[in-house]
PDB file of C-alpha atoms in Angstrom:
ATOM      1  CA  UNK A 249       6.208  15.843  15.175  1.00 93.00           C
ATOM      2  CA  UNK A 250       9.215  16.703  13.954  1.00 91.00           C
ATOM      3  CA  UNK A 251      12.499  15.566  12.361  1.00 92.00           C
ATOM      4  CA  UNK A 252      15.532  16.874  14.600  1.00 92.00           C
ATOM      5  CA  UNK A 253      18.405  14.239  13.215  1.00 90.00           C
ATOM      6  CA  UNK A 254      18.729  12.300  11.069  1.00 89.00           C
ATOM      7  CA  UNK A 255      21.747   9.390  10.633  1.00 85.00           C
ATOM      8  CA  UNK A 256      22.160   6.057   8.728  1.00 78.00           C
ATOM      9  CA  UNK A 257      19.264   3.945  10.027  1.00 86.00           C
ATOM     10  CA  UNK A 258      18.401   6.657  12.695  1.00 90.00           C
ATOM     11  CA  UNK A 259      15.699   8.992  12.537  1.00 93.00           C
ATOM     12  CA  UNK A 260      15.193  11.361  15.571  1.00 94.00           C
ATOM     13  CA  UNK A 261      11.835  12.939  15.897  1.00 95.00           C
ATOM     14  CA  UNK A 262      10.895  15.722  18.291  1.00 96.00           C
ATOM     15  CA  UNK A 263       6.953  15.156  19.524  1.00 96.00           C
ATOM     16  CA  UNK A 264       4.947  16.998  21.501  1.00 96.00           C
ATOM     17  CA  UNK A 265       3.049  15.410  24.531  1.00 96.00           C
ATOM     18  CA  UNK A 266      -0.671  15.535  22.579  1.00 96.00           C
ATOM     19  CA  UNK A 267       1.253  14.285  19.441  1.00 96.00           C
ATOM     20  CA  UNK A 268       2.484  11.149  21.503  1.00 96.00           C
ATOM     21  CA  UNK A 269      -1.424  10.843  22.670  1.00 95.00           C
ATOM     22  CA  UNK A 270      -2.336  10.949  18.960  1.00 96.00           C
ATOM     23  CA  UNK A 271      -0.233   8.384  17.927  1.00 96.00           C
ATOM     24  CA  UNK A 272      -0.249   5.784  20.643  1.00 95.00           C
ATOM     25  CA  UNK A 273      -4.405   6.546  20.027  1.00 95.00           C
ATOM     26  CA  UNK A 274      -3.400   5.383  16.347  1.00 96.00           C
ATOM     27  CA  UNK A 275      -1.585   2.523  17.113  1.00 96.00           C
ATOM     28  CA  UNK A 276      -4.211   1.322  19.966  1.00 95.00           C
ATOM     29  CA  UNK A 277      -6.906   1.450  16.570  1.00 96.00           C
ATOM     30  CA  UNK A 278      -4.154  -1.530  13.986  1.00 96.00           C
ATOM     31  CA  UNK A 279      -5.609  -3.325  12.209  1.00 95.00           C
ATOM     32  CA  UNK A 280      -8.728  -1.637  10.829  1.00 96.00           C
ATOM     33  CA  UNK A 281      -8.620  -2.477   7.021  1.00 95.00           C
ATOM     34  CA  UNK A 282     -10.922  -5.777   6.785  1.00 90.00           C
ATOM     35  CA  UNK A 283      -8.768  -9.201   5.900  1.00 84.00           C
ATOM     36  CA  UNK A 284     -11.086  -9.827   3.455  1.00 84.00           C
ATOM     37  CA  UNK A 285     -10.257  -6.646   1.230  1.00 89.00           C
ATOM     38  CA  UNK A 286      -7.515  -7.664  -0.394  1.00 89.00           C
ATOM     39  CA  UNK A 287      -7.823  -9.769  -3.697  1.00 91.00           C
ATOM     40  CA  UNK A 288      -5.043 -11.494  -5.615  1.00 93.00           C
ATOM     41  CA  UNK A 289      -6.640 -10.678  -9.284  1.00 92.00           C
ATOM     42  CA  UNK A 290      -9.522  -9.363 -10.663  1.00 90.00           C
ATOM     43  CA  UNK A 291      -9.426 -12.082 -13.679  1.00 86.00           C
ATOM     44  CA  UNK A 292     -10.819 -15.469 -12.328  1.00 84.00           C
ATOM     45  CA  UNK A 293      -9.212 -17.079 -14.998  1.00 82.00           C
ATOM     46  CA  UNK A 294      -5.651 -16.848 -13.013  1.00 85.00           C
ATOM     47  CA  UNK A 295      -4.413 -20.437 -12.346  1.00 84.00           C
ATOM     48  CA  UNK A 296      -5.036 -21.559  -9.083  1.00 86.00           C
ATOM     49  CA  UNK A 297      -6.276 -18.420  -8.362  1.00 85.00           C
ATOM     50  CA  UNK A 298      -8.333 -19.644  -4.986  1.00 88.00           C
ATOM     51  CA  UNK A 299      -5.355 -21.576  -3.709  1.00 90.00           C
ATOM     52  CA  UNK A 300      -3.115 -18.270  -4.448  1.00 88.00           C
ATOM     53  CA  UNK A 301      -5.300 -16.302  -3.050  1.00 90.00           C
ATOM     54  CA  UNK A 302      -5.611 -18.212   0.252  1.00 91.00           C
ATOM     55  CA  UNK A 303      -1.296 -18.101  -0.108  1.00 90.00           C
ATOM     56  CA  UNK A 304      -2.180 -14.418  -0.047  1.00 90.00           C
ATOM     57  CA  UNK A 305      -4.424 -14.201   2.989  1.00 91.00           C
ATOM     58  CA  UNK A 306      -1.891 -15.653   5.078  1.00 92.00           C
ATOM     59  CA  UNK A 307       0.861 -14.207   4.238  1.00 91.00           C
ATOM     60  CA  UNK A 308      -0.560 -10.711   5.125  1.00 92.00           C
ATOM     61  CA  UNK A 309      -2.653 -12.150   8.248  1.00 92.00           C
ATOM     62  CA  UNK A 310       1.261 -13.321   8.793  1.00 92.00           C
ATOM     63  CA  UNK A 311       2.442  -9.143   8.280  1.00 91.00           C
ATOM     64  CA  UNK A 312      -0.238  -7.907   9.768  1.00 92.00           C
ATOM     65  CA  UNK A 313       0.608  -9.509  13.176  1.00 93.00           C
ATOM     66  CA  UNK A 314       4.027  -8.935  13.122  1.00 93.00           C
ATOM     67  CA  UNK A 315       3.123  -5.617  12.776  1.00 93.00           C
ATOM     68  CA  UNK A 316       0.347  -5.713  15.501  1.00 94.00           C
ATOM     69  CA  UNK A 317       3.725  -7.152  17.671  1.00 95.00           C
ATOM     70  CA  UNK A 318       5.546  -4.177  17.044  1.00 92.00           C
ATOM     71  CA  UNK A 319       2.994  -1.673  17.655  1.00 92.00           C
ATOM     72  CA  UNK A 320       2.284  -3.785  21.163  1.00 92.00           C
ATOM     73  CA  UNK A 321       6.248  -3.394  21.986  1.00 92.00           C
ATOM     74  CA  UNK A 322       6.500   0.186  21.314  1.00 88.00           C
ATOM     75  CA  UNK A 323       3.254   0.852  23.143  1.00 88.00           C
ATOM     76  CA  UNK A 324       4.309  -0.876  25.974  1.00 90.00           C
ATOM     77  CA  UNK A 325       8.533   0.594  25.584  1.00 89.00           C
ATOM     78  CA  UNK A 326       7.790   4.019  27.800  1.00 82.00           C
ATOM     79  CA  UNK A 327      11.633   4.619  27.737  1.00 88.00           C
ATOM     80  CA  UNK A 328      11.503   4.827  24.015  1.00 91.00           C
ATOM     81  CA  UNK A 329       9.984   8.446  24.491  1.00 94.00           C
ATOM     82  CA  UNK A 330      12.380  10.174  26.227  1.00 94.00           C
ATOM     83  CA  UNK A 331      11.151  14.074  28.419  1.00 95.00           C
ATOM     84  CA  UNK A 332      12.552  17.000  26.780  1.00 95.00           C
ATOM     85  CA  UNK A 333      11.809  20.507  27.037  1.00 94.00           C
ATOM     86  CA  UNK A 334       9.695  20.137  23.898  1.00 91.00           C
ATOM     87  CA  UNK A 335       7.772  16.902  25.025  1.00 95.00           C
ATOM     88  CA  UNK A 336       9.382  13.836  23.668  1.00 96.00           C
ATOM     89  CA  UNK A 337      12.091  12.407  22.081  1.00 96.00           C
ATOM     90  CA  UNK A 338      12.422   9.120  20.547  1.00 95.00           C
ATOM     91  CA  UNK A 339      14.005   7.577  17.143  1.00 94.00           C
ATOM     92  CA  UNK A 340      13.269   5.111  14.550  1.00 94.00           C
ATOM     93  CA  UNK A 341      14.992   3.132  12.936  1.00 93.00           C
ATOM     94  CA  UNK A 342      14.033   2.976   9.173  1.00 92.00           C
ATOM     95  CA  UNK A 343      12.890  -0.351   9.000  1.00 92.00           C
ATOM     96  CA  UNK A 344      10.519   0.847  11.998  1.00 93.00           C
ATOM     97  CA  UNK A 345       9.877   3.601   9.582  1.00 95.00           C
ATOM     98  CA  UNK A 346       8.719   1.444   7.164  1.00 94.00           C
ATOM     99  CA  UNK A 347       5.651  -0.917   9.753  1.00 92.00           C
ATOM    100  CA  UNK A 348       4.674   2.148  10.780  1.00 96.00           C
ATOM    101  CA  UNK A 349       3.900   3.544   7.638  1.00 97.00           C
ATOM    102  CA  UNK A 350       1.760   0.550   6.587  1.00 96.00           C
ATOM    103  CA  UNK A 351       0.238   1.029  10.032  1.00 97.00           C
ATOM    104  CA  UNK A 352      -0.849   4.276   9.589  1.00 98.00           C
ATOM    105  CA  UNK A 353      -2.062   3.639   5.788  1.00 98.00           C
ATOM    106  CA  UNK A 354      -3.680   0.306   7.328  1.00 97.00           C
ATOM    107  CA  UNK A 355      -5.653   2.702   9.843  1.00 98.00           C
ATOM    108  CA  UNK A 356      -6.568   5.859   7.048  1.00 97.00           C
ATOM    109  CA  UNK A 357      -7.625   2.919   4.578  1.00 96.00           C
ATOM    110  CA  UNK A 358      -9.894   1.335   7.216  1.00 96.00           C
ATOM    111  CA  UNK A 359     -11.430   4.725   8.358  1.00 95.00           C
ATOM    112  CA  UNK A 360     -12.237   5.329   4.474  1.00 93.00           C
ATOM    113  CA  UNK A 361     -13.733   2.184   4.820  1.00 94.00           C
ATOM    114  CA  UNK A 362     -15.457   2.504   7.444  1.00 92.00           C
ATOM    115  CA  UNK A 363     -16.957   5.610   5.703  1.00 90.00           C
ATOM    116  CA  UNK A 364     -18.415   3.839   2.696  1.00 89.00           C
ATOM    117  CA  UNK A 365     -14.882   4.208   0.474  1.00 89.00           C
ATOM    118  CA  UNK A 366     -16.081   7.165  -0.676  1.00 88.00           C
ATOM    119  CA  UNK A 367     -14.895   8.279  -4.304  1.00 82.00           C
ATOM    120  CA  UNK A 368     -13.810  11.825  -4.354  1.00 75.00           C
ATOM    121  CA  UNK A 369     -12.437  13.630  -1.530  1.00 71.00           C
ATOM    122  CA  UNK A 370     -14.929  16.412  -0.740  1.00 74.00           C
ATOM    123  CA  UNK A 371     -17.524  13.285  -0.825  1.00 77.00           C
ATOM    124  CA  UNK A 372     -15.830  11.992   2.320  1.00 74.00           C
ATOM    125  CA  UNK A 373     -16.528  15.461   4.424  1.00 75.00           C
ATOM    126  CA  UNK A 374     -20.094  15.371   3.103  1.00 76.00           C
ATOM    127  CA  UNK A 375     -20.726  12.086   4.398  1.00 73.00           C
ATOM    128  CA  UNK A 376     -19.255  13.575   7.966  1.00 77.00           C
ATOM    129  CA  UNK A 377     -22.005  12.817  10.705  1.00 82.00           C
ATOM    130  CA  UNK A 378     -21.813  13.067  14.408  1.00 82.00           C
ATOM    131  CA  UNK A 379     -21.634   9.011  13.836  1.00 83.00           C
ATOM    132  CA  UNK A 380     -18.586   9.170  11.549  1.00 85.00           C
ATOM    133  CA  UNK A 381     -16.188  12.034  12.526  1.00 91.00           C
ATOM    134  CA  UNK A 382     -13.764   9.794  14.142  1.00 93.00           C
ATOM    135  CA  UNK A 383     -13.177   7.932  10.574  1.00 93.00           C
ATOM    136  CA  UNK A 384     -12.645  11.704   9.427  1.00 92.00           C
ATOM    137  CA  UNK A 385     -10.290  12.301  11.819  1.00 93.00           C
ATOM    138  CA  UNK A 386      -8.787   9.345  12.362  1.00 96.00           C
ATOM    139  CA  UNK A 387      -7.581   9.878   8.395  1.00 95.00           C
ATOM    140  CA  UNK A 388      -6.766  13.044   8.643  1.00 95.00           C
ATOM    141  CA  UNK A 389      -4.628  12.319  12.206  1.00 97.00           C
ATOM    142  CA  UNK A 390      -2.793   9.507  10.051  1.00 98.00           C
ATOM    143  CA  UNK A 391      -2.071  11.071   7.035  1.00 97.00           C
ATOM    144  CA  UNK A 392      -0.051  14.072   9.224  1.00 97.00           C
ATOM    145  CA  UNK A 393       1.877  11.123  10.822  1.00 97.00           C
ATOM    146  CA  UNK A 394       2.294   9.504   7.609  1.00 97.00           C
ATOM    147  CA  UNK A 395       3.838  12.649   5.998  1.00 96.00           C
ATOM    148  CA  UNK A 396       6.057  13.389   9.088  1.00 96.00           C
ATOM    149  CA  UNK A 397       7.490  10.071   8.726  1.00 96.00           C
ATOM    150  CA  UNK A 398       8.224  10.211   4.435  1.00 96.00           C
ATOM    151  CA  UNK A 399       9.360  13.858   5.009  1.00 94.00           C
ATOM    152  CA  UNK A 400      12.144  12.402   7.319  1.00 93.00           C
ATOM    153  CA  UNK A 401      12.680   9.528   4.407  1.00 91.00           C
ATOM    154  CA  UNK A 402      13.282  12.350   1.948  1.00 88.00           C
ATOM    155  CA  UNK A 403      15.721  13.803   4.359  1.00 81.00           C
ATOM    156  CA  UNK A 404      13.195  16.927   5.298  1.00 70.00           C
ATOM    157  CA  UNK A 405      14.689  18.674   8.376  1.00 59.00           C
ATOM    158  CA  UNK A 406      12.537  21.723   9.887  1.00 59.00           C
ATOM    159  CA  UNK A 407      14.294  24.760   9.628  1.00 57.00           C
ATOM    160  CA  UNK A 408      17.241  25.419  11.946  1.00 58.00           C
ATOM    161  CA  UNK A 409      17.394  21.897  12.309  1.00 55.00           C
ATOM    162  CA  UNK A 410      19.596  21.258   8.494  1.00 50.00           C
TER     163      UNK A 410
ATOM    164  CA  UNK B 801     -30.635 -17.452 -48.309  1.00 41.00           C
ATOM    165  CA  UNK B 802     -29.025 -20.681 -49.913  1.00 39.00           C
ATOM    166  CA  UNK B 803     -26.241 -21.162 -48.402  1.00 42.00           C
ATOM    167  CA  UNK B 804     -23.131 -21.159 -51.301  1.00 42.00           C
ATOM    168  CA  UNK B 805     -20.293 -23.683 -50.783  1.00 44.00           C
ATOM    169  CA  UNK B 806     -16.578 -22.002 -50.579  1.00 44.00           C
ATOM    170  CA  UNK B 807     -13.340 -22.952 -49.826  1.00 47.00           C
ATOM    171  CA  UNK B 808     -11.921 -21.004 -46.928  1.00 46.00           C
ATOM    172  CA  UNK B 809      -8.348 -20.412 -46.959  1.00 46.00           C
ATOM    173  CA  UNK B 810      -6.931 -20.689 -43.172  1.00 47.00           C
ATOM    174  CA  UNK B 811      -3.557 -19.045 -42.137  1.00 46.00           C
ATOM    175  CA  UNK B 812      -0.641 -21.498 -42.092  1.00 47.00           C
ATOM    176  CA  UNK B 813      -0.127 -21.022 -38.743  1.00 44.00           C
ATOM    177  CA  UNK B 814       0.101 -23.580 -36.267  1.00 44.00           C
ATOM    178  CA  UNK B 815      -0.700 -22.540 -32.903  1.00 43.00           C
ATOM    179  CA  UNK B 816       1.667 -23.023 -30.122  1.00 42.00           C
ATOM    180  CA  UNK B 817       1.140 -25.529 -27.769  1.00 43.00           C
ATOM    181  CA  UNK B 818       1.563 -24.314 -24.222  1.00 44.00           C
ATOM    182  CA  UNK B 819       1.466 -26.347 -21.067  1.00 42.00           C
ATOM    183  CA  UNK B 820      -0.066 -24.492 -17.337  1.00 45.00           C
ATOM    184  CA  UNK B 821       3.580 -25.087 -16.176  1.00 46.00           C
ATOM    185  CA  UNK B 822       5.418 -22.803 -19.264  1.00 44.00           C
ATOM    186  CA  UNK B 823       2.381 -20.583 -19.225  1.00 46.00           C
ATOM    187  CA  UNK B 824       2.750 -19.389 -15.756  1.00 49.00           C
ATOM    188  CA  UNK B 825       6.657 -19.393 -15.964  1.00 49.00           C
ATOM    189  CA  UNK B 826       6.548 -17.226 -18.225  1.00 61.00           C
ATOM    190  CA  UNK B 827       6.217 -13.239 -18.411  1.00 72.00           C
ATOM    191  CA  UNK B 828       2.753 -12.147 -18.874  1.00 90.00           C
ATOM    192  CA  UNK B 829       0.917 -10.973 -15.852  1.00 94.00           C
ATOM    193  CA  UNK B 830       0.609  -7.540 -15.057  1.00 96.00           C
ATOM    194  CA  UNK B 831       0.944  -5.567 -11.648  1.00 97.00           C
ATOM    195  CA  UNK B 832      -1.746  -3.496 -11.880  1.00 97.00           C
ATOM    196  CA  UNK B 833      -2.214  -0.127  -9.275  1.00 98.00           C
ATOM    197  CA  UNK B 834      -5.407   1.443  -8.796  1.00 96.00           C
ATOM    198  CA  UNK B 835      -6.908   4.114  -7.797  1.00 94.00           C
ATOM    199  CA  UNK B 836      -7.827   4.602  -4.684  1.00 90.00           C
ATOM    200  CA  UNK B 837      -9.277   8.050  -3.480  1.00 89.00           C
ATOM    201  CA  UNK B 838      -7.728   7.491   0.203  1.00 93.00           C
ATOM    202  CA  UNK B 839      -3.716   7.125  -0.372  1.00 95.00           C
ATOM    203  CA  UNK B 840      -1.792  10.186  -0.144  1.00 96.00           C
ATOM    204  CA  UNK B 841       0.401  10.771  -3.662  1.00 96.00           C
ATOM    205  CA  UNK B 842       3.490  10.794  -1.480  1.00 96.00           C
ATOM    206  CA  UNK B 843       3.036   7.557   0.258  1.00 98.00           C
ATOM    207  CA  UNK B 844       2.176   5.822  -3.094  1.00 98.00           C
ATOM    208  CA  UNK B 845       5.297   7.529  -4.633  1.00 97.00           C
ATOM    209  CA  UNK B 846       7.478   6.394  -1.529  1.00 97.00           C
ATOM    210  CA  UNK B 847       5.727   2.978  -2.172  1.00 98.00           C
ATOM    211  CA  UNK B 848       7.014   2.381  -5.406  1.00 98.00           C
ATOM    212  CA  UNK B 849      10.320   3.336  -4.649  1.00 97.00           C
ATOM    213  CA  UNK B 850      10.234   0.766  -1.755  1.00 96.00           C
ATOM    214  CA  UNK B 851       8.922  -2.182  -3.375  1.00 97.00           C
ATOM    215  CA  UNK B 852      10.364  -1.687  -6.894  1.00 97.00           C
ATOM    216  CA  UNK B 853      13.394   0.210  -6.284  1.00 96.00           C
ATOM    217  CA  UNK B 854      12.564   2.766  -8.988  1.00 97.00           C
ATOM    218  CA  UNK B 855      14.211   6.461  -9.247  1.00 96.00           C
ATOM    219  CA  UNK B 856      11.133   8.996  -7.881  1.00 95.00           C
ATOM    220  CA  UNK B 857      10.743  10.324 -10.823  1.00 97.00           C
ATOM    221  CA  UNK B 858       9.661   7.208 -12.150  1.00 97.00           C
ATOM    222  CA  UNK B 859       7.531   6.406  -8.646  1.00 97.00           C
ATOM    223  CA  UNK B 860       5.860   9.726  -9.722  1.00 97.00           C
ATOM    224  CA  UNK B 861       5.074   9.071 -12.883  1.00 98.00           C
ATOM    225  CA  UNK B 862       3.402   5.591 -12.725  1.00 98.00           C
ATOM    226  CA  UNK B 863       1.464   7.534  -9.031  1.00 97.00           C
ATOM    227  CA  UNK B 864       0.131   9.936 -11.210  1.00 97.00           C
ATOM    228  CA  UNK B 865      -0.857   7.182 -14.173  1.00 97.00           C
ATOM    229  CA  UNK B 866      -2.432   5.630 -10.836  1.00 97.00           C
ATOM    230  CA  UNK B 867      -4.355   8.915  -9.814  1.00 94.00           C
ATOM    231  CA  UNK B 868      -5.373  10.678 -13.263  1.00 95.00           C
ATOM    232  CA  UNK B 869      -6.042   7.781 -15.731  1.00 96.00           C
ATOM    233  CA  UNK B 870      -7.404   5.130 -12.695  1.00 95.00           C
ATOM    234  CA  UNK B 871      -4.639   2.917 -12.335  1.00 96.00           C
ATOM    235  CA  UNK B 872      -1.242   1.990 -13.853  1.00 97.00           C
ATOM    236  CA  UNK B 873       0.805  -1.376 -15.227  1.00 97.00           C
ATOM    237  CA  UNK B 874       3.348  -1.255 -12.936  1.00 97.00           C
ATOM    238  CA  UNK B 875       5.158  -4.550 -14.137  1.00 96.00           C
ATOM    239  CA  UNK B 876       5.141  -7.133 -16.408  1.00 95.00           C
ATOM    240  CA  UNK B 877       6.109 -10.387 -14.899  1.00 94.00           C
ATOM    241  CA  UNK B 878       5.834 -14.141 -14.358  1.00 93.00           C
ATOM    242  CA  UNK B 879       2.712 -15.545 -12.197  1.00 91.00           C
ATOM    243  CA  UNK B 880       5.249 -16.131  -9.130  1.00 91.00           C
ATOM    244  CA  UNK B 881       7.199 -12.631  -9.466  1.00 94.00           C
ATOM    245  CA  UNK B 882       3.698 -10.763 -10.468  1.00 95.00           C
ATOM    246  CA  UNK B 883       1.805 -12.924  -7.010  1.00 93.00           C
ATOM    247  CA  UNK B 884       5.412 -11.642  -4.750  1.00 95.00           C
ATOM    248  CA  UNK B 885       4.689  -7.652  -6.097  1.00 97.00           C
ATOM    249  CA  UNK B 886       1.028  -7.953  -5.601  1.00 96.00           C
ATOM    250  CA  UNK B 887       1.974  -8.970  -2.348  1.00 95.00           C
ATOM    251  CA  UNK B 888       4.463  -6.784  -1.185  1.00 96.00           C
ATOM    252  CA  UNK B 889       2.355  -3.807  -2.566  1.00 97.00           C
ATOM    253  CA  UNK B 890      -0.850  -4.833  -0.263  1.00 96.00           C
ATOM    254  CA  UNK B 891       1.314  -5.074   2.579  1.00 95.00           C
ATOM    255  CA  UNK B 892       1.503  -1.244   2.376  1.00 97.00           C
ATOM    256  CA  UNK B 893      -2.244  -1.341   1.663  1.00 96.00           C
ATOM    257  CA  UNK B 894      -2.371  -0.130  -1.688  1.00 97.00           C
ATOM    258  CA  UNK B 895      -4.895  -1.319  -4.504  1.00 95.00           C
ATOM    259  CA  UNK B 896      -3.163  -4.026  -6.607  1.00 97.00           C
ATOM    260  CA  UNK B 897      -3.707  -6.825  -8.309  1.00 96.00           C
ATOM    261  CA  UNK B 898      -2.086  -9.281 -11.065  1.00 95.00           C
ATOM    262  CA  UNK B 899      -3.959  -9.496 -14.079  1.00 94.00           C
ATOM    263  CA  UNK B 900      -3.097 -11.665 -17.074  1.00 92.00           C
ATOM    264  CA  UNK B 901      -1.740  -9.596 -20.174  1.00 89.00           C
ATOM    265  CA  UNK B 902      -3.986 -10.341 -23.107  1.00 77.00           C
ATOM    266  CA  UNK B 903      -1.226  -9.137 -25.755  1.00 69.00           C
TER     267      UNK B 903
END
C-alpha cells in the first residue's frame, strides 16, 4: 500500500489486490478490543466516578459504531477501489484517515488481547501457538496498515512518487 | 511510660474550605498515558499531536516518557477537560486515565 498523491484532505493510495484482501479482512474483524477495557481512573476516589464512567462507556459504544458504520460503507463502496495496472486505487480523505487508524489500533489492541496482553514484545511470539497465530498476524497485518496510513500523514511519498 | 502533659503548638493555618463543585472546577486531575507493550511509537506520537495539538517533538517526548519510564502526565486539567482528554485518547485506544493530582 502505497502513497501516490497526496492533496489538502486527499490522500491517494496505490494497493495491491492481496493488500485490498488484507484490509477488507481487517475491517470484517472491528471491534475486537472488549467494551469493558476501558476505565475512566484508576483512583476510586474521583467524584462520581461510576456515573462518569458509565458517561464514558457510551460515549465510545457511541464512536465505536460510528466507526463500525463507516467500515460497513466502505466495505460495501466497490467503486471506491478503482482497477489499475498496479491493483487498486482509492483515496481518503483525512478525517477517514483518522477512523481508520483507531480501527486498525482497535483490531492490534484486541489481538494483544486476545493473546493474554502480553508484556514485552518477544513474549508475544513465544506465546505463538497453532491456536493463536491469527492474533499474531492479525497485529502484525495492522500495524503495516497503520504505518502506511501515518507515513502518508507525515507527507511520506515512495520514491519517484515526491 | 507515664505519659507527660505538653502543650502542642499547631500551625496557624486555617485550612481551606472547598466545596465538590470548586474542587472539580478546578485544575488538578491529571491525564495520565501508559504503557502499553502493543501501540506502535508512531501512532502514539501521531496521537498526541491529534488530540492535543502539540509540535512532534513534544508528541515524542511525552511517547517516549510513555514507553521508557511506564507512562507520562500528559495534562493537568479540570475534572470535565481531564474526563473530555481521557476520552478522546481511548477513542484511539490508547491507555489513559485521569487521576487526581495529590500536590
Amino acid at each position: 500500500m502505497n502513497l501516490i498523491h497526496a492533496a489538502a484532505d486527499a490522500f491517494q493510495f496505490e494497493i495491491s489486490e492481496g493488500e485490498k484482501g488484507l484490509l477488507f479482512h481487517l475491517l470484517q474483524l472491528y471491534p475486537l478490543v472488549p467494551a469493558t477495557h476501558y476505565r475512566l481512573s484508576k483512583d476510586r476516589q474521583i467524584p462520581n466516578r461510576e456515573e462518569n464512567q458509565h458517561l464514558l462507556d457510551e460515549a465510545l459504544s457511541a464512536q465505536r459504531l460510528e466507526n463500525r458504520k463507516q467500515v460497513e460503507a466502505m466495505l460495501n463502496e466497490p467503486k471506491r477501489f478503482a482497477a489499475c495496472a498496479a491493483g487498486y486505487q482509492v483515496s481518503f480523505s483525512r478525517g477517514e484517515l483518522e477512523w481508520l487508524l483507531q480501527v486498525f489500533n482497535d483490531v492490534r489492541l484486541g489481538s494483544w488481547i486476545a493473546l493474554g496482553s502480553p508484556d514485552q514484545q518477544q513474549e508475544i511470539r513465544q506465546r505463538q501457538t497453532k491456536q493463536t497465530a491469527r492474533h499474531v498476524l492479525t497485529m502484525d497485518l495492522a500495524a503495516f496498515f497503520e504505518m502506511a496510513l501515518l507515513g502518508a500523514i507525515r507527507g511520506e511519498l515512495p520514491p519517484g512518487h515526491e | 511510660m507515664a505519659a507527660t502533659a505538653t502543650t502542642e503548638v499547631l500551625p496557624d493555618i486555617e485550612q481551606e474550605k472547598q466545596t465538590d463543585s470548586s474542587t472539580d472546577l478546578e485544575p488538578g486531575y491529571l491525564v495520565v498515558c501508559w504503557n502499553d507493550p502493543v501501540n506502535l511509537m508512531q501512532y502514539v506520537t501521531h496521537v498526541f499531536q491529534t488530540v492535543f495539538g502539540w509540535e512532534r517533538r513534544k508528541a515524542e517526548q511525552h511517547m517516549l516518557e510513555v514507553h521508557e519510564k511506564g507512562k507520562s502526565v500528559l495534562k493537568r486539567e479540570s475534572l470535565e477537560k481531564a474526563e473530555f482528554y481521557v476520552h478522546q485518547l481511548q477513542k484511539y485506544t490508547l491507555h489513559a486515565t485521569l487521576e487526581r493530582d495529590a500536590k
